[in-house]
mmCIF file of C-alpha atoms in Angstrom:
data_model
loop_
_atom_site.group_PDB
_atom_site.id
_atom_site.type_symbol
_atom_site.label_atom_id
_atom_site.label_comp_id
_atom_site.label_asym_id
_atom_site.label_seq_id
_atom_site.Cartn_x
_atom_site.Cartn_y
_atom_site.Cartn_z
ATOM 1 C CA UNK A 821 25.876 -31.764 -32.697
ATOM 2 C CA UNK A 822 24.079 -35.028 -33.536
ATOM 3 C CA UNK A 823 22.135 -35.244 -36.823
ATOM 4 C CA UNK A 824 19.169 -37.010 -35.243
ATOM 5 C CA UNK A 825 16.849 -35.517 -32.640
ATOM 6 C CA UNK A 826 17.927 -36.178 -29.068
ATOM 7 C CA UNK A 827 15.728 -35.519 -26.036
ATOM 8 C CA UNK A 828 15.358 -36.622 -22.481
ATOM 9 C CA UNK A 829 14.649 -35.791 -18.825
ATOM 10 C CA UNK A 830 17.445 -34.935 -16.424
ATOM 11 C CA UNK A 831 16.672 -34.911 -12.686
ATOM 12 C CA UNK A 832 18.771 -32.464 -10.617
ATOM 13 C CA UNK A 833 18.803 -33.874 -7.078
ATOM 14 C CA UNK A 834 20.672 -33.319 -3.825
ATOM 15 C CA UNK A 835 20.272 -32.321 -0.261
ATOM 16 C CA UNK A 836 18.948 -28.840 0.583
ATOM 17 C CA UNK A 837 21.068 -25.797 -0.221
ATOM 18 C CA UNK A 838 23.705 -27.310 -2.479
ATOM 19 C CA UNK A 839 22.858 -25.068 -5.433
ATOM 20 C CA UNK A 840 20.383 -27.083 -7.516
ATOM 21 C CA UNK A 841 18.180 -24.118 -8.496
ATOM 22 C CA UNK A 842 21.174 -21.914 -9.247
ATOM 23 C CA UNK A 843 22.495 -24.677 -11.487
ATOM 24 C CA UNK A 844 19.225 -24.974 -13.347
ATOM 25 C CA UNK A 845 18.940 -21.217 -13.922
ATOM 26 C CA UNK A 846 22.471 -20.952 -15.265
ATOM 27 C CA UNK A 847 22.121 -24.007 -17.536
ATOM 28 C CA UNK A 848 19.028 -22.349 -19.003
ATOM 29 C CA UNK A 849 20.619 -18.912 -19.028
ATOM 30 C CA UNK A 850 17.331 -17.684 -17.613
ATOM 31 C CA UNK A 851 15.880 -17.627 -14.111
ATOM 32 C CA UNK A 852 12.840 -19.841 -13.618
ATOM 33 C CA UNK A 853 13.671 -21.470 -10.261
ATOM 34 C CA UNK A 854 13.878 -19.399 -7.114
ATOM 35 C CA UNK A 855 17.067 -19.244 -5.136
ATOM 36 C CA UNK A 856 18.234 -18.153 -1.658
ATOM 37 C CA UNK A 857 20.935 -19.087 0.817
ATOM 38 C CA UNK A 858 18.296 -20.744 3.011
ATOM 39 C CA UNK A 859 17.800 -24.509 2.602
ATOM 40 C CA UNK A 860 14.515 -25.991 1.364
ATOM 41 C CA UNK A 861 13.651 -22.977 -0.799
ATOM 42 C CA UNK A 862 12.384 -25.140 -3.686
ATOM 43 C CA UNK A 863 9.113 -26.908 -2.841
ATOM 44 C CA UNK A 864 7.927 -28.222 -6.236
ATOM 45 C CA UNK A 865 9.598 -29.902 -9.135
ATOM 46 C CA UNK A 866 10.338 -27.211 -11.675
ATOM 47 C CA UNK A 867 10.934 -28.209 -15.318
ATOM 48 C CA UNK A 868 13.450 -26.213 -17.293
ATOM 49 C CA UNK A 869 13.599 -26.759 -21.037
ATOM 50 C CA UNK A 870 16.705 -26.087 -23.082
ATOM 51 C CA UNK A 871 16.650 -26.722 -26.819
ATOM 52 C CA UNK A 872 19.839 -26.352 -28.851
ATOM 53 C CA UNK A 873 19.556 -27.538 -32.445
ATOM 54 C CA UNK A 874 18.725 -31.232 -32.474
ATOM 55 C CA UNK A 875 18.989 -31.523 -28.681
ATOM 56 C CA UNK A 876 16.296 -30.913 -26.117
ATOM 57 C CA UNK A 877 17.252 -31.184 -22.451
ATOM 58 C CA UNK A 878 14.437 -31.283 -19.919
ATOM 59 C CA UNK A 879 15.939 -30.421 -16.539
ATOM 60 C CA UNK A 880 13.885 -31.204 -13.412
ATOM 61 C CA UNK A 881 14.863 -29.047 -10.401
ATOM 62 C CA UNK A 882 13.748 -30.808 -7.253
ATOM 63 C CA UNK A 883 13.250 -29.907 -3.595
ATOM 64 C CA UNK A 884 16.206 -30.809 -1.416
ATOM 65 C CA UNK A 885 15.791 -34.362 -0.099
ATOM 66 C CA UNK A 886 15.999 -34.117 3.700
ATOM 67 C CA UNK A 887 15.407 -36.289 6.806
ATOM 68 C CA UNK A 888 13.920 -35.851 10.232
ATOM 69 C CA UNK A 889 10.989 -33.509 9.600
ATOM 70 C CA UNK A 890 7.470 -34.884 9.828
ATOM 71 C CA UNK A 891 5.232 -31.984 8.715
ATOM 72 C CA UNK A 892 3.014 -32.700 5.758
ATOM 73 C CA UNK A 893 4.879 -30.124 3.609
ATOM 74 C CA UNK A 894 8.225 -31.826 4.307
ATOM 75 C CA UNK A 895 6.764 -35.239 3.410
ATOM 76 C CA UNK A 896 5.383 -33.724 0.229
ATOM 77 C CA UNK A 897 8.763 -32.213 -0.697
ATOM 78 C CA UNK A 898 10.604 -35.496 -0.247
ATOM 79 C CA UNK A 899 7.936 -37.409 -2.201
ATOM 80 C CA UNK A 900 8.105 -34.788 -4.955
ATOM 81 C CA UNK A 901 11.916 -35.011 -5.200
ATOM 82 C CA UNK A 902 11.902 -38.811 -5.169
ATOM 83 C CA UNK A 903 9.227 -38.977 -7.857
ATOM 84 C CA UNK A 904 11.505 -36.992 -10.198
ATOM 85 C CA UNK A 905 13.847 -39.977 -10.260
ATOM 86 C CA UNK A 906 11.313 -42.221 -11.907
ATOM 87 C CA UNK A 907 11.620 -42.588 -15.688
ATOM 88 C CA UNK A 908 14.423 -40.063 -16.180
ATOM 89 C CA UNK A 909 17.263 -40.529 -18.656
ATOM 90 C CA UNK A 910 20.052 -38.932 -16.602
ATOM 91 C CA UNK A 911 20.505 -37.890 -12.933
ATOM 92 C CA UNK A 912 22.652 -35.004 -11.825
ATOM 93 C CA UNK A 913 23.479 -35.503 -8.156
ATOM 94 C CA UNK A 914 24.646 -32.155 -6.802
ATOM 95 C CA UNK A 915 26.997 -32.329 -3.761
ATOM 96 C CA UNK A 916 29.012 -29.780 -1.841
ATOM 97 C CA UNK A 917 32.652 -29.061 -2.630
ATOM 98 C CA UNK A 918 33.922 -30.841 0.498
ATOM 99 C CA UNK A 919 31.160 -31.610 2.932
ATOM 100 C CA UNK A 920 29.251 -34.940 2.961
ATOM 101 C CA UNK A 921 26.338 -35.252 5.395
ATOM 102 C CA UNK A 922 23.780 -37.859 6.454
ATOM 103 C CA UNK A 923 21.352 -36.175 4.069
ATOM 104 C CA UNK A 924 23.820 -36.806 1.256
ATOM 105 C CA UNK A 925 23.788 -40.478 2.292
ATOM 106 C CA UNK A 926 19.999 -40.425 2.072
ATOM 107 C CA UNK A 927 20.025 -38.899 -1.429
ATOM 108 C CA UNK A 928 22.699 -41.338 -2.550
ATOM 109 C CA UNK A 929 20.455 -44.242 -1.519
ATOM 110 C CA UNK A 930 17.671 -42.826 -3.711
ATOM 111 C CA UNK A 931 20.000 -42.230 -6.636
ATOM 112 C CA UNK A 932 21.501 -45.691 -6.468
ATOM 113 C CA UNK A 933 18.051 -47.170 -7.103
ATOM 114 C CA UNK A 934 17.728 -45.576 -10.561
ATOM 115 C CA UNK A 935 18.612 -47.412 -13.711
ATOM 116 C CA UNK A 936 20.164 -44.580 -15.754
ATOM 117 C CA UNK A 937 23.500 -42.712 -16.019
ATOM 118 C CA UNK A 938 24.509 -40.665 -12.996
ATOM 119 C CA UNK A 939 26.617 -37.529 -13.014
ATOM 120 C CA UNK A 940 27.904 -36.210 -9.663
ATOM 121 C CA UNK A 941 28.341 -32.418 -9.853
ATOM 122 C CA UNK A 942 30.616 -31.189 -7.094
ATOM 123 C CA UNK A 943 29.484 -27.645 -6.634
ATOM 124 C CA UNK A 944 30.981 -24.438 -5.277
ATOM 125 C CA UNK A 945 34.543 -25.371 -6.206
ATOM 126 C CA UNK A 946 35.239 -21.707 -6.879
ATOM 127 C CA UNK A 947 35.409 -21.323 -3.087
ATOM 128 C CA UNK A 948 38.433 -23.637 -2.854
ATOM 129 C CA UNK A 949 41.699 -21.702 -3.120
ATOM 130 C CA UNK A 950 43.961 -24.721 -3.511
ATOM 131 C CA UNK A 951 42.307 -27.089 -5.947
ATOM 132 C CA UNK A 952 44.423 -30.016 -4.688
ATOM 133 C CA UNK A 953 42.298 -29.811 -1.498
ATOM 134 C CA UNK A 954 39.434 -31.184 -3.574
ATOM 135 C CA UNK A 955 41.246 -34.398 -4.527
ATOM 136 C CA UNK A 956 40.477 -36.415 -1.313
ATOM 137 C CA UNK A 957 36.769 -35.593 -1.684
ATOM 138 C CA UNK A 958 36.810 -36.647 -5.344
ATOM 139 C CA UNK A 959 38.521 -39.889 -4.440
ATOM 140 C CA UNK A 960 35.940 -40.724 -1.783
ATOM 141 C CA UNK A 961 33.125 -39.931 -4.177
ATOM 142 C CA UNK A 962 34.644 -42.135 -6.842
ATOM 143 C CA UNK A 963 34.833 -45.031 -4.350
ATOM 144 C CA UNK A 964 31.242 -44.443 -3.196
ATOM 145 C CA UNK A 965 29.763 -44.214 -6.681
ATOM 146 C CA UNK A 966 32.105 -45.972 -9.088
ATOM 147 C CA UNK A 967 29.647 -45.974 -11.990
ATOM 148 C CA UNK A 968 29.047 -42.184 -11.773
ATOM 149 C CA UNK A 969 30.858 -39.494 -13.752
ATOM 150 C CA UNK A 970 32.315 -36.783 -11.486
ATOM 151 C CA UNK A 971 32.383 -33.148 -12.567
ATOM 152 C CA UNK A 972 33.661 -30.265 -10.381
ATOM 153 C CA UNK A 973 31.553 -27.115 -11.131
ATOM 154 C CA UNK A 974 30.591 -23.744 -9.825
ATOM 155 C CA UNK A 975 26.915 -23.166 -10.647
ATOM 156 C CA UNK A 976 27.091 -19.554 -9.394
ATOM 157 C CA UNK A 977 30.223 -18.642 -11.354
ATOM 158 C CA UNK A 978 29.161 -20.843 -14.311
ATOM 159 C CA UNK A 979 32.421 -22.790 -14.240
ATOM 160 C CA UNK A 980 32.595 -26.103 -16.064
ATOM 161 C CA UNK A 981 28.874 -26.064 -16.931
ATOM 162 C CA UNK A 982 29.720 -26.620 -20.609
ATOM 163 C CA UNK A 983 31.408 -29.928 -19.676
ATOM 164 C CA UNK A 984 28.445 -30.907 -17.495
ATOM 165 C CA UNK A 985 26.055 -30.180 -20.364
ATOM 166 C CA UNK A 986 28.220 -32.139 -22.794
ATOM 167 C CA UNK A 987 28.149 -35.178 -20.518
ATOM 168 C CA UNK A 988 24.363 -34.899 -20.244
ATOM 169 C CA UNK A 989 23.859 -34.703 -24.039
ATOM 170 C CA UNK A 990 26.105 -37.723 -24.619
ATOM 171 C CA UNK A 991 23.855 -39.768 -22.324
ATOM 172 C CA UNK A 992 20.479 -38.757 -23.760
ATOM 173 C CA UNK A 993 18.564 -41.085 -26.060
ATOM 174 C CA UNK A 994 17.424 -40.344 -29.594
ATOM 175 C CA UNK A 995 13.860 -39.130 -29.699
ATOM 176 C CA UNK A 996 11.499 -36.382 -30.866
ATOM 177 C CA UNK A 997 11.292 -33.181 -28.887
ATOM 178 C CA UNK A 998 8.567 -32.858 -26.282
ATOM 179 C CA UNK A 999 8.140 -29.095 -26.341
ATOM 180 C CA UNK A 1000 8.473 -26.190 -28.837
ATOM 181 C CA UNK A 1001 12.046 -24.933 -29.070
ATOM 182 C CA UNK A 1002 11.183 -21.517 -27.599
ATOM 183 C CA UNK A 1003 9.489 -22.912 -24.483
ATOM 184 C CA UNK A 1004 11.585 -22.730 -21.298
ATOM 185 C CA UNK A 1005 9.340 -24.347 -18.653
ATOM 186 C CA UNK A 1006 6.067 -26.194 -18.213
ATOM 187 C CA UNK A 1007 5.027 -24.015 -15.296
ATOM 188 C CA UNK A 1008 2.315 -21.415 -15.901
ATOM 189 C CA UNK A 1009 2.689 -17.703 -15.229
ATOM 190 C CA UNK A 1010 0.676 -17.815 -11.978
ATOM 191 C CA UNK A 1011 3.093 -20.388 -10.523
ATOM 192 C CA UNK A 1012 6.135 -18.394 -11.611
ATOM 193 C CA UNK A 1013 4.641 -15.186 -10.082
ATOM 194 C CA UNK A 1014 3.981 -16.873 -6.724
ATOM 195 C CA UNK A 1015 7.496 -18.286 -6.661
ATOM 196 C CA UNK A 1016 9.047 -14.881 -7.265
ATOM 197 C CA UNK A 1017 7.109 -13.434 -4.328
ATOM 198 C CA UNK A 1018 8.156 -16.325 -2.150
ATOM 199 C CA UNK A 1019 11.817 -15.838 -3.081
ATOM 200 C CA UNK A 1020 11.741 -12.209 -1.991
ATOM 201 C CA UNK A 1021 10.113 -13.262 1.372
ATOM 202 C CA UNK A 1022 12.840 -15.888 1.855
ATOM 203 C CA UNK A 1023 15.639 -13.343 1.168
ATOM 204 C CA UNK A 1024 14.092 -10.601 3.312
ATOM 205 C CA UNK A 1025 13.235 -12.558 6.483
ATOM 206 C CA UNK A 1026 14.894 -14.742 9.047
ATOM 207 C CA UNK A 1027 14.787 -18.498 9.428
ATOM 208 C CA UNK A 1028 11.238 -18.970 10.718
ATOM 209 C CA UNK A 1029 8.805 -17.020 8.580
ATOM 210 C CA UNK A 1030 9.843 -18.225 5.047
ATOM 211 C CA UNK A 1031 9.250 -21.862 6.003
ATOM 212 C CA UNK A 1032 5.818 -21.105 7.403
ATOM 213 C CA UNK A 1033 4.650 -18.910 4.577
ATOM 214 C CA UNK A 1034 3.082 -19.636 1.166
ATOM 215 C CA UNK A 1035 1.856 -17.439 -1.706
ATOM 216 C CA UNK A 1036 -1.546 -17.793 -3.265
ATOM 217 C CA UNK A 1037 -2.221 -15.949 -6.557
ATOM 218 C CA UNK A 1038 -5.807 -14.692 -6.369
ATOM 219 C CA UNK A 1039 -5.806 -12.600 -9.567
ATOM 220 C CA UNK A 1040 -3.708 -12.696 -12.736
ATOM 221 C CA UNK A 1041 -5.137 -10.537 -15.529
ATOM 222 C CA UNK A 1042 -3.380 -9.601 -18.757
ATOM 223 C CA UNK A 1043 -4.543 -6.446 -20.567
ATOM 224 C CA UNK A 1044 -2.313 -5.241 -23.380
ATOM 225 C CA UNK A 1045 1.125 -4.567 -21.972
ATOM 226 C CA UNK A 1046 -0.077 -4.639 -18.334
ATOM 227 C CA UNK A 1047 -0.430 -7.643 -16.024
ATOM 228 C CA UNK A 1048 -2.375 -7.108 -12.791
ATOM 229 C CA UNK A 1049 -1.489 -9.616 -10.109
ATOM 230 C CA UNK A 1050 -3.026 -9.922 -6.651
ATOM 231 C CA UNK A 1051 -1.335 -12.322 -4.224
ATOM 232 C CA UNK A 1052 -2.042 -13.381 -0.674
ATOM 233 C CA UNK A 1053 0.907 -14.361 1.526
ATOM 234 C CA UNK A 1054 -0.168 -17.034 4.001
ATOM 235 C CA UNK A 1055 1.440 -17.341 7.394
ATOM 236 C CA UNK A 1056 0.597 -19.425 10.484
ATOM 237 C CA UNK A 1057 0.674 -16.830 13.251
ATOM 238 C CA UNK A 1058 -0.205 -13.186 13.793
ATOM 239 C CA UNK A 1059 3.362 -12.384 14.840
ATOM 240 C CA UNK A 1060 4.591 -13.620 11.496
ATOM 241 C CA UNK A 1061 2.100 -11.352 9.732
ATOM 242 C CA UNK A 1062 3.427 -8.336 11.650
ATOM 243 C CA UNK A 1063 7.022 -9.288 10.713
ATOM 244 C CA UNK A 1064 6.061 -9.612 7.051
ATOM 245 C CA UNK A 1065 4.290 -6.276 6.934
ATOM 246 C CA UNK A 1066 7.029 -4.521 8.838
ATOM 247 C CA UNK A 1067 7.145 -1.063 10.357
ATOM 248 C CA UNK A 1068 4.475 1.067 8.644
ATOM 249 C CA UNK A 1069 4.297 -1.529 5.857
ATOM 250 C CA UNK A 1070 7.932 -0.982 4.774
ATOM 251 C CA UNK A 1071 8.856 -4.683 4.464
ATOM 252 C CA UNK A 1072 5.829 -5.764 2.479
ATOM 253 C CA UNK A 1073 6.359 -2.771 0.219
ATOM 254 C CA UNK A 1074 9.977 -3.756 -0.382
ATOM 255 C CA UNK A 1075 9.048 -7.361 -1.107
ATOM 256 C CA UNK A 1076 6.491 -6.141 -3.587
ATOM 257 C CA UNK A 1077 8.883 -3.768 -5.343
ATOM 258 C CA UNK A 1078 11.563 -6.422 -5.765
ATOM 259 C CA UNK A 1079 9.041 -9.055 -6.947
ATOM 260 C CA UNK A 1080 7.458 -6.684 -9.461
ATOM 261 C CA UNK A 1081 10.790 -5.869 -11.068
ATOM 262 C CA UNK A 1082 11.584 -9.584 -11.495
ATOM 263 C CA UNK A 1083 8.111 -10.282 -12.882
ATOM 264 C CA UNK A 1084 8.396 -7.461 -15.424
ATOM 265 C CA UNK A 1085 11.712 -8.954 -16.626
ATOM 266 C CA UNK A 1086 10.317 -12.494 -16.788
ATOM 267 C CA UNK A 1087 6.990 -11.618 -18.393
ATOM 268 C CA UNK A 1088 8.373 -8.779 -20.585
ATOM 269 C CA UNK A 1089 5.454 -6.590 -19.522
ATOM 270 C CA UNK A 1090 4.463 -3.927 -17.026
ATOM 271 C CA UNK A 1091 3.158 -5.443 -13.805
ATOM 272 C CA UNK A 1092 0.831 -4.056 -11.164
ATOM 273 C CA UNK A 1093 1.342 -6.188 -8.036
ATOM 274 C CA UNK A 1094 -0.929 -6.141 -5.012
ATOM 275 C CA UNK A 1095 0.173 -8.073 -1.909
ATOM 276 C CA UNK A 1096 -1.499 -8.736 1.450
ATOM 277 C CA UNK A 1097 -0.909 -11.107 4.324
ATOM 278 C CA UNK A 1098 -3.382 -13.639 5.723
ATOM 279 C CA UNK A 1099 -3.103 -15.837 8.824
ATOM 280 C CA UNK A 1100 -4.020 -19.473 8.066
ATOM 281 C CA UNK A 1101 -3.013 -21.484 11.079
ATOM 282 C CA UNK A 1102 -1.378 -24.886 10.503
ATOM 283 C CA UNK A 1103 -1.463 -24.758 6.713
ATOM 284 C CA UNK A 1104 1.956 -26.388 6.330
ATOM 285 C CA UNK A 1105 0.787 -29.538 8.183
ATOM 286 C CA UNK A 1106 -2.684 -29.664 6.607
ATOM 287 C CA UNK A 1107 -2.815 -31.941 3.537
ATOM 288 C CA UNK A 1108 -6.089 -30.430 2.310
ATOM 289 C CA UNK A 1109 -4.652 -26.894 2.572
ATOM 290 C CA UNK A 1110 -1.494 -28.015 0.740
ATOM 291 C CA UNK A 1111 -3.589 -29.449 -2.054
ATOM 292 C CA UNK A 1112 -5.502 -26.159 -2.413
ATOM 293 C CA UNK A 1113 -2.151 -24.435 -2.809
ATOM 294 C CA UNK A 1114 -1.096 -26.785 -5.605
ATOM 295 C CA UNK A 1115 1.248 -29.011 -3.613
ATOM 296 C CA UNK A 1116 -0.160 -32.213 -5.097
ATOM 297 C CA UNK A 1117 0.865 -31.359 -8.688
#
């Protein structure tokens, strides 16, 4: 451990669904970024703060950088992810264990424009039975990005994350810490609560509804050991509202129960959670509506 204070920002970037949020949560050893098997789950940059002795690492989890979608929310997500690459000290470029796509090409172009150390984290290697099968992919990555350090990892199984963290620390500059050592994120409790609800929606429903839904916290009141939270789930069509509510309200009840349990664990408090669903047509392609939902942060 260095004797002088070390601190810096580390952008975690990659195409959708390569495991960026899972990586952040396991590096922090605490869940602050929502995860699901569906791509484009993360919509905002989420800062995770890890302080160990003299070292403070500020990890920025970004939306997956993607191509070919023109809605305002997709443009916002790409802009948000690209902005995270400005003025960072290290970039972790997360890629799949074997697959390389056009979207990886697009992310690589963005990453190659930064003037800082790059670490390529090849994720999900636990799914490869014969590790020699990984060698051709590693060789191609080394040829594509000769200045980058390559690290095979499994974010989900927490394999090789200690080596990844060591490489990050070695590349951080000396400097005073930006945040208190017990702080784990710069996001407020209302944001974290809305993200937890959105995660449960994403995990419960099919491909369409999660991408056309948003969560708006209308009430967040702390009284002693009880937090009362009221949240509106916004969708674009009446049919989506019916799907979210489910038969006799079963689905919305299940979403609420799962979200409440996660909130109680995160906030270390009892939570009373009230959910309802509103139809707000075209919100995902309406810049003014997106700003009202906090998408211009």
